[in-house]
Coordinates of C-alpha atoms in Angstrom, one line a residue:
M230 CA 29.8 206.0 -88.9
S231 CA 29.2 203.7 -85.9
R232 CA 26.0 203.9 -83.8
A233 CA 28.0 204.9 -80.8
R234 CA 29.6 207.9 -82.6
T235 CA 26.2 208.9 -84.0
A236 CA 24.6 208.8 -80.6
R237 CA 27.5 210.8 -79.2
R238 CA 27.0 213.4 -81.9
I239 CA 23.2 213.7 -81.3
A240 CA 23.8 214.0 -77.5
A241 CA 26.4 216.7 -78.1
G242 CA 24.0 218.5 -80.4
A243 CA 21.4 218.4 -77.6
A244 CA 23.8 219.8 -75.0
Y245 CA 25.3 222.5 -77.2
G246 CA 22.6 223.3 -79.7
G247 CA 22.3 222.2 -83.3
G248 CA 20.1 219.9 -85.4
G249 CA 21.0 216.8 -87.2
I250 CA 19.3 213.4 -87.0
G251 CA 22.2 211.1 -87.4
L252 CA 22.9 208.6 -90.1
I253 CA 19.6 208.6 -91.9
G254 CA 18.8 211.7 -93.9
V255 CA 15.7 213.9 -93.6
A256 CA 14.1 212.4 -96.7
A257 CA 14.5 208.9 -95.5
V258 CA 13.1 209.7 -92.1
G259 CA 10.2 211.4 -93.9
V260 CA 9.4 208.1 -95.7
V261 CA 9.6 206.2 -92.4
V262 CA 7.3 208.6 -90.7
A263 CA 4.8 208.5 -93.5
E264 CA 4.8 204.7 -93.3
L265 CA 4.3 204.8 -89.6
Q266 CA 1.5 207.3 -89.8
F267 CA -0.1 205.2 -92.5
A268 CA 0.2 202.1 -90.2
K269 CA -1.4 203.9 -87.3
R270 CA -4.3 205.0 -89.5
T271 CA -4.6 201.5 -90.9
V272 CA -4.9 199.8 -87.5
G273 CA -6.7 202.7 -85.9
T274 CA -6.4 203.2 -82.2
G275 CA -10.0 203.7 -81.2
L276 CA -8.9 203.0 -77.6
P277 CA -10.5 204.5 -74.5
D278 CA -8.5 206.6 -72.1
P279 CA -6.1 204.6 -69.9
P280 CA -7.5 203.7 -66.5
R281 CA -6.3 205.8 -63.6
A282 CA -4.0 203.9 -61.2
D283 CA -2.9 206.6 -58.8
G284 CA -3.0 205.6 -55.2
L285 CA -1.3 203.7 -52.4
Y286 CA 0.1 200.2 -53.1
G287 CA 1.2 197.6 -50.5
S288 CA -0.5 199.3 -47.6
E289 CA -0.1 196.1 -45.5
F290 CA 3.6 196.9 -45.3
G291 CA 2.9 200.1 -43.3
G292 CA 2.4 198.5 -39.9
P293 CA 1.1 200.1 -36.7
E294 CA 4.5 201.7 -35.8
P295 CA 5.5 205.1 -37.2
G296 CA 7.7 204.6 -40.2
P297 CA 9.4 206.6 -42.9
G298 CA 6.1 206.8 -44.9
P299 CA 5.5 205.4 -48.4
L300 CA 7.9 205.5 -51.2
R301 CA 6.8 208.0 -53.9
L302 CA 6.9 206.7 -57.4
A303 CA 6.1 209.0 -60.4
M304 CA 5.4 208.0 -64.0
L305 CA 6.0 210.4 -66.8
G306 CA 5.9 210.1 -70.6
D307 CA 3.5 209.1 -73.4
S308 CA 0.8 206.5 -73.9
T309 CA 3.1 203.6 -72.9
A310 CA 3.7 205.2 -69.5
A311 CA 0.0 205.9 -69.2
G312 CA -1.0 202.3 -70.0
L313 CA -3.1 203.0 -73.1
G314 CA -4.8 199.9 -74.3
V315 CA -5.6 198.0 -71.1
R316 CA -8.9 198.0 -69.3
R317 CA -7.9 197.7 -65.6
A318 CA -5.8 200.0 -63.5
R319 CA -3.8 197.1 -62.2
Q320 CA -2.6 196.3 -65.7
T321 CA -0.9 199.6 -66.3
P322 CA 2.9 199.9 -66.0
G323 CA 2.6 202.3 -63.1
A324 CA 0.5 199.9 -61.1
L325 CA 2.8 197.0 -61.9
L326 CA 5.9 198.9 -60.9
A327 CA 4.3 200.3 -57.8
S328 CA 3.1 197.0 -56.6
G329 CA 6.4 195.3 -57.5
L330 CA 8.4 198.0 -55.7
A331 CA 6.2 197.6 -52.6
A332 CA 6.7 193.9 -52.6
V333 CA 10.5 194.1 -53.0
A334 CA 11.0 197.1 -50.6
E335 CA 8.3 195.8 -48.1
R336 CA 7.1 199.3 -47.9
P337 CA 4.0 201.1 -49.2
V338 CA 4.4 202.9 -52.4
E339 CA 2.4 206.0 -53.5
L340 CA 1.9 206.2 -57.3
R341 CA 1.3 209.4 -59.2
N342 CA 1.1 209.1 -63.0
V343 CA 1.2 212.3 -65.0
A344 CA 1.9 210.7 -68.4
L345 CA -0.2 211.7 -71.3
S346 CA -1.2 209.7 -74.3
G347 CA 0.2 211.2 -77.5
A348 CA 2.8 213.2 -75.6
M349 CA 6.2 214.1 -77.1
S350 CA 9.3 215.1 -75.1
D351 CA 8.1 218.7 -75.2
D352 CA 5.4 217.8 -72.7
L353 CA 7.8 216.6 -70.1
D354 CA 8.3 220.1 -68.8
R355 CA 4.6 220.4 -68.0
Q356 CA 4.5 216.9 -66.5
T357 CA 7.6 217.6 -64.4
G358 CA 6.0 220.8 -63.2
L359 CA 3.0 218.9 -62.0
L360 CA 5.2 216.6 -59.9
L361 CA 7.3 219.4 -58.4
Q362 CA 4.6 221.8 -57.2
D363 CA 5.4 223.6 -54.0
D364 CA 2.7 221.8 -52.0
T365 CA 3.7 218.3 -52.9
P366 CA 6.9 216.4 -52.0
P367 CA 9.1 215.3 -54.9
P368 CA 9.0 211.7 -55.9
D369 CA 11.7 209.3 -54.6
V370 CA 12.0 207.8 -58.0
A371 CA 10.6 208.9 -61.4
V372 CA 10.2 206.6 -64.4
I373 CA 10.0 208.2 -67.8
M374 CA 8.9 206.4 -71.0
I375 CA 9.2 208.7 -74.0
G376 CA 10.4 208.9 -77.6
A377 CA 8.2 207.0 -80.0
N378 CA 6.0 210.0 -80.8
D379 CA 9.1 212.2 -81.2
V380 CA 10.1 209.9 -84.1
T381 CA 6.7 209.5 -85.7
R382 CA 6.1 213.3 -85.6
R383 CA 9.6 214.1 -86.9
M384 CA 11.0 216.0 -83.9
P385 CA 14.7 216.5 -84.4
L386 CA 16.6 213.9 -82.3
T387 CA 18.8 216.6 -80.7
Q388 CA 15.7 218.5 -79.6
S389 CA 14.1 215.3 -78.2
V390 CA 17.2 214.6 -76.2
R391 CA 17.5 218.2 -75.0
L392 CA 13.9 218.2 -73.7
L393 CA 14.3 214.9 -72.0
T394 CA 17.6 215.9 -70.2
A395 CA 16.0 219.1 -69.1
A396 CA 13.3 217.1 -67.3
V397 CA 15.8 214.7 -65.9
R398 CA 17.9 217.6 -64.5
R399 CA 14.9 219.1 -62.8
L400 CA 13.9 215.9 -61.2
R401 CA 17.5 215.1 -60.1
L402 CA 17.9 218.6 -58.6
A403 CA 14.7 218.0 -56.6
G404 CA 16.3 214.9 -55.1
A405 CA 14.5 212.2 -57.2
E406 CA 16.2 209.1 -58.7
V407 CA 15.4 208.9 -62.4
V408 CA 14.9 205.8 -64.6
V409 CA 14.3 206.3 -68.3
A410 CA 12.8 203.6 -70.5
T411 CA 14.3 204.6 -73.8
C412 CA 12.6 204.9 -77.2
P413 CA 11.1 201.6 -78.2
D414 CA 12.1 199.9 -81.5
L415 CA 9.4 201.1 -84.0
G416 CA 10.6 198.4 -86.4
T417 CA 8.5 195.9 -84.5
I418 CA 5.1 197.4 -85.5
E419 CA 3.4 194.8 -87.6
P420 CA 1.8 197.1 -90.3
V421 CA 5.3 198.6 -91.1
Y422 CA 6.8 196.4 -93.7
Q423 CA 10.3 196.0 -95.1
P424 CA 12.4 197.7 -96.2
L425 CA 11.0 200.6 -94.1
R426 CA 11.0 198.5 -91.0
W427 CA 14.8 198.5 -90.7
M428 CA 14.8 202.2 -91.2
A429 CA 12.3 202.8 -88.4
R430 CA 14.4 200.5 -86.2
R431 CA 17.6 202.5 -87.0
V432 CA 16.1 205.9 -86.2
S433 CA 14.5 204.8 -83.0
R434 CA 17.7 203.0 -81.8
Q435 CA 19.7 206.2 -82.6
L436 CA 17.4 208.1 -80.4
A437 CA 17.5 205.5 -77.6
A438 CA 21.3 205.5 -77.5
A439 CA 21.4 209.3 -77.5
Q440 CA 18.8 209.4 -74.7
T441 CA 21.0 207.1 -72.6
I442 CA 24.1 209.3 -73.0
G443 CA 22.2 212.4 -71.9
V444 CA 20.5 210.7 -68.9
I445 CA 23.7 209.0 -67.7
A446 CA 25.5 212.4 -67.7
L447 CA 22.9 213.6 -65.1
G448 CA 23.2 210.6 -62.8
G449 CA 20.0 208.8 -64.0
R450 CA 19.7 205.2 -65.2
T451 CA 18.2 203.9 -68.4
V452 CA 16.6 200.6 -69.5
S453 CA 16.4 199.8 -73.1
M454 CA 12.9 199.1 -74.4
G455 CA 14.3 198.0 -77.7
D456 CA 11.6 195.8 -79.2
L457 CA 10.1 195.4 -75.7
L458 CA 11.9 192.2 -75.0
G459 CA 11.9 191.2 -78.6
P460 CA 11.8 187.3 -78.5
E461 CA 8.5 187.3 -76.7
F462 CA 7.0 190.0 -78.8
A463 CA 8.3 188.5 -82.1
A464 CA 7.0 185.1 -81.1
N465 CA 3.6 186.2 -79.8
P466 CA 2.7 189.5 -81.4
R467 CA -1.0 188.8 -81.1
E468 CA -0.8 188.5 -77.4
M469 CA 1.9 191.1 -76.6
F470 CA 0.4 193.9 -78.7
G471 CA -3.0 195.3 -78.0
P472 CA -6.0 195.5 -80.4
D473 CA -4.5 198.3 -82.4
F474 CA -1.2 196.3 -83.0
Y475 CA 0.6 199.4 -81.9
H476 CA 0.4 199.6 -78.1
P477 CA 1.3 196.7 -75.8
S478 CA -1.4 194.5 -74.4
A479 CA -1.7 193.6 -70.7
E480 CA 0.8 190.8 -71.3
G481 CA 3.1 193.2 -73.1
Y482 CA 3.0 195.8 -70.4
A483 CA 3.7 193.2 -67.7
T484 CA 6.7 191.9 -69.6
A485 CA 8.1 195.4 -70.1
S486 CA 7.4 196.4 -66.5
M487 CA 9.3 193.4 -65.2
A488 CA 12.3 194.6 -67.2
V489 CA 12.1 198.1 -65.7
L490 CA 11.3 197.0 -62.1
P491 CA 14.9 195.8 -61.1
T492 CA 16.4 199.1 -62.2
V493 CA 13.8 201.1 -60.2
C494 CA 14.5 199.0 -57.1
A495 CA 18.3 199.3 -57.7
A496 CA 18.0 203.1 -58.0
L497 CA 16.5 203.1 -54.5
G498 CA 19.0 200.6 -53.1
V499 CA 16.4 197.9 -52.4
W500 CA 17.2 195.4 -55.1
P501 CA 19.0 192.3 -53.7
E502 CA 21.7 192.3 -56.3
S503 CA 24.6 194.7 -56.3
D504 CA 26.0 196.8 -59.1
R505 CA 29.0 194.5 -59.3
L506 CA 29.6 193.1 -62.8
D507 CA 28.5 189.6 -63.6
H508 CA 30.6 188.6 -66.6
T509 CA 28.6 185.4 -67.1
R510 CA 25.7 187.6 -68.1
D511 CA 27.7 189.7 -70.6
E512 CA 27.9 192.7 -68.2
D513 CA 30.7 195.1 -68.7
I514 CA 32.1 198.6 -68.1
L515 CA 32.3 200.5 -71.4
P516 CA 32.6 204.1 -72.5
V517 CA 29.2 205.7 -72.2
A518 CA 28.6 206.0 -75.9
K519 CA 29.5 202.3 -76.5
A520 CA 27.3 201.2 -73.6
A521 CA 24.4 203.3 -74.9
S522 CA 24.8 201.8 -78.4
A523 CA 25.0 198.3 -77.1
A524 CA 21.9 198.7 -74.9
A525 CA 19.8 200.2 -77.7
G526 CA 20.2 196.9 -79.6
E527 CA 19.2 194.7 -76.6
A528 CA 16.0 195.3 -74.8
G529 CA 16.0 195.1 -71.1
T530 CA 19.6 196.3 -70.7
E531 CA 20.3 198.8 -68.0
V532 CA 23.0 201.5 -68.3
T533 CA 24.2 203.1 -65.1
A534 CA 26.9 205.7 -64.7
A535 CA 30.3 204.7 -63.5
R536 CA 33.4 206.9 -63.1
A537 CA 33.4 209.2 -66.1
P538 CA 33.6 208.5 -69.0
W539 CA 32.5 204.9 -68.3
A540 CA 29.2 203.3 -67.7
L541 CA 28.0 199.9 -66.3
L542 CA 26.1 197.7 -68.8
K543 CA 23.8 195.5 -66.7
H544 CA 21.5 192.6 -67.4
R545 CA 19.6 192.3 -64.1
R546 CA 17.7 189.1 -63.2
R547 CA 14.0 189.7 -63.4
R548 CA 12.6 187.9 -60.4
R549 CA 8.9 187.3 -60.0
V550 CA 7.4 189.5 -57.3
P551 CA 4.8 188.0 -54.9
S552 CA 1.2 187.8 -56.0
R553 CA -1.5 189.3 -53.9
P554 CA -2.3 186.2 -51.7
E555 CA 1.4 185.8 -51.0
I556 CA 1.8 189.2 -49.5
G557 CA -1.2 188.9 -47.2
Q558 CA -4.2 190.2 -49.1
P559 CA -6.9 188.3 -50.9
A560 CA -7.2 188.9 -54.6
E561 CA -10.2 191.0 -55.6
H562 CA -12.7 190.0 -58.2
E563 CA -11.8 191.6 -61.5
E564 CA -15.3 192.8 -62.1
H565 CA -14.8 195.3 -59.2
E566 CA -11.5 196.7 -60.5
E567 CA -12.5 199.9 -62.2
G568 CA -9.7 202.0 -60.7
P569 CA -8.3 203.0 -57.3
A570 CA -11.4 204.8 -56.0
G571 CA -10.1 205.5 -52.5
G572 CA -7.0 203.5 -53.3
S573 CA -8.8 200.1 -53.5
A574 CA -8.9 198.9 -57.1
G575 CA -6.3 198.6 -59.8
G576 CA -4.0 196.6 -57.6
S577 CA -3.6 199.4 -55.1
A578 CA -4.1 199.9 -51.4
Q579 CA -6.5 197.2 -50.3
D580 CA -5.2 194.3 -52.5
G581 CA -1.5 194.8 -52.0
G582 CA -1.0 195.3 -55.7
G583 CA 1.2 192.4 -56.6
P584 CA 1.3 192.1 -60.4
K585 CA 0.2 188.8 -61.9
R586 CA 2.8 186.7 -63.6
P587 CA 2.7 186.8 -67.4
S588 CA 1.7 183.7 -69.2
S589 CA 4.2 180.9 -70.0
H590 CA 5.4 182.3 -73.3
A591 CA 7.2 185.1 -71.3
K592 CA 9.7 182.5 -70.3
A593 CA 9.6 181.5 -66.6
G594 CA 13.3 182.2 -66.1
D595 CA 12.7 185.9 -67.0
L596 CA 10.8 186.4 -63.8
D597 CA 12.0 183.9 -61.2
G598 CA 15.7 184.6 -61.3
T599 CA 16.9 181.8 -63.6
G600 CA 17.2 183.9 -66.7
R601 CA 17.5 187.6 -67.7

């Protein structure tokens, strides 16, 4: 059975009820989960809570004249969305995306992060509720990063997709654009060895493809996390993974965030490139299930709904966003960056929030427009 057909079956089970986990049987998944849990115990997290990065980014774009107000960006999901493993607020994915969006849109961005370390998809209902309270306006765009804990804790894939799509539906009905960074490739975790590594990869890619099908049906967009831009992570695992060899490092979060940023900007209509296909970059219009399957195998790939039952498979250019001095604010000393107290640290209000460019191993073309 093809990956596309399996993903379609999982997504259908999520929509209409039913179990099933796809090609790999329950016993095999149990072995993978046991190995992943052993790996997590072996490396041991021992990490402090992620720094809080909520606040206003790119305040210098506000200007003295009355304007439409800041764009509202929300982050939902698990430890990856929360930024577990980094020390400074400005290194979290939320801060990187908020500062990048502010630089591209030339407009302030207000970040609210309700992600929770260790969360599974069944926590998305609570997180969505926090964002959609009556006394707060809904976000303009919401980024969801979820799925890894669903696999390691043996949540049925159909249930995982059902819970995700329920959250996406609520956000869409509230008027928010939604971008989902799909389940990462758990086969990249170093302490997981062959032959179990390929099994972990297969299960997580099944979930990622099924997530895409469900999200696209509701008008959202997805970006494949795959192996978090695999070549860089495979070549530099000591730099791209954090001290627990399970969560990304600051370099890893920066690389992943630069893959998600173009889609966030495009969802709001502020990315300079159109949704027209660029065949020189292997972009195509495919049936949704085939597009979802193809994206699951190639990190950084965006899937956007086209006329049903088709979807756009996009490889957007990841351009470097301006650093703090380039957008009019001096960089702060890092020893003062403990979090956005009053919206100042962590790359927020007072420093403009431009994310620093990852080191040279992240391939210069990935960020300046000469490569994917």
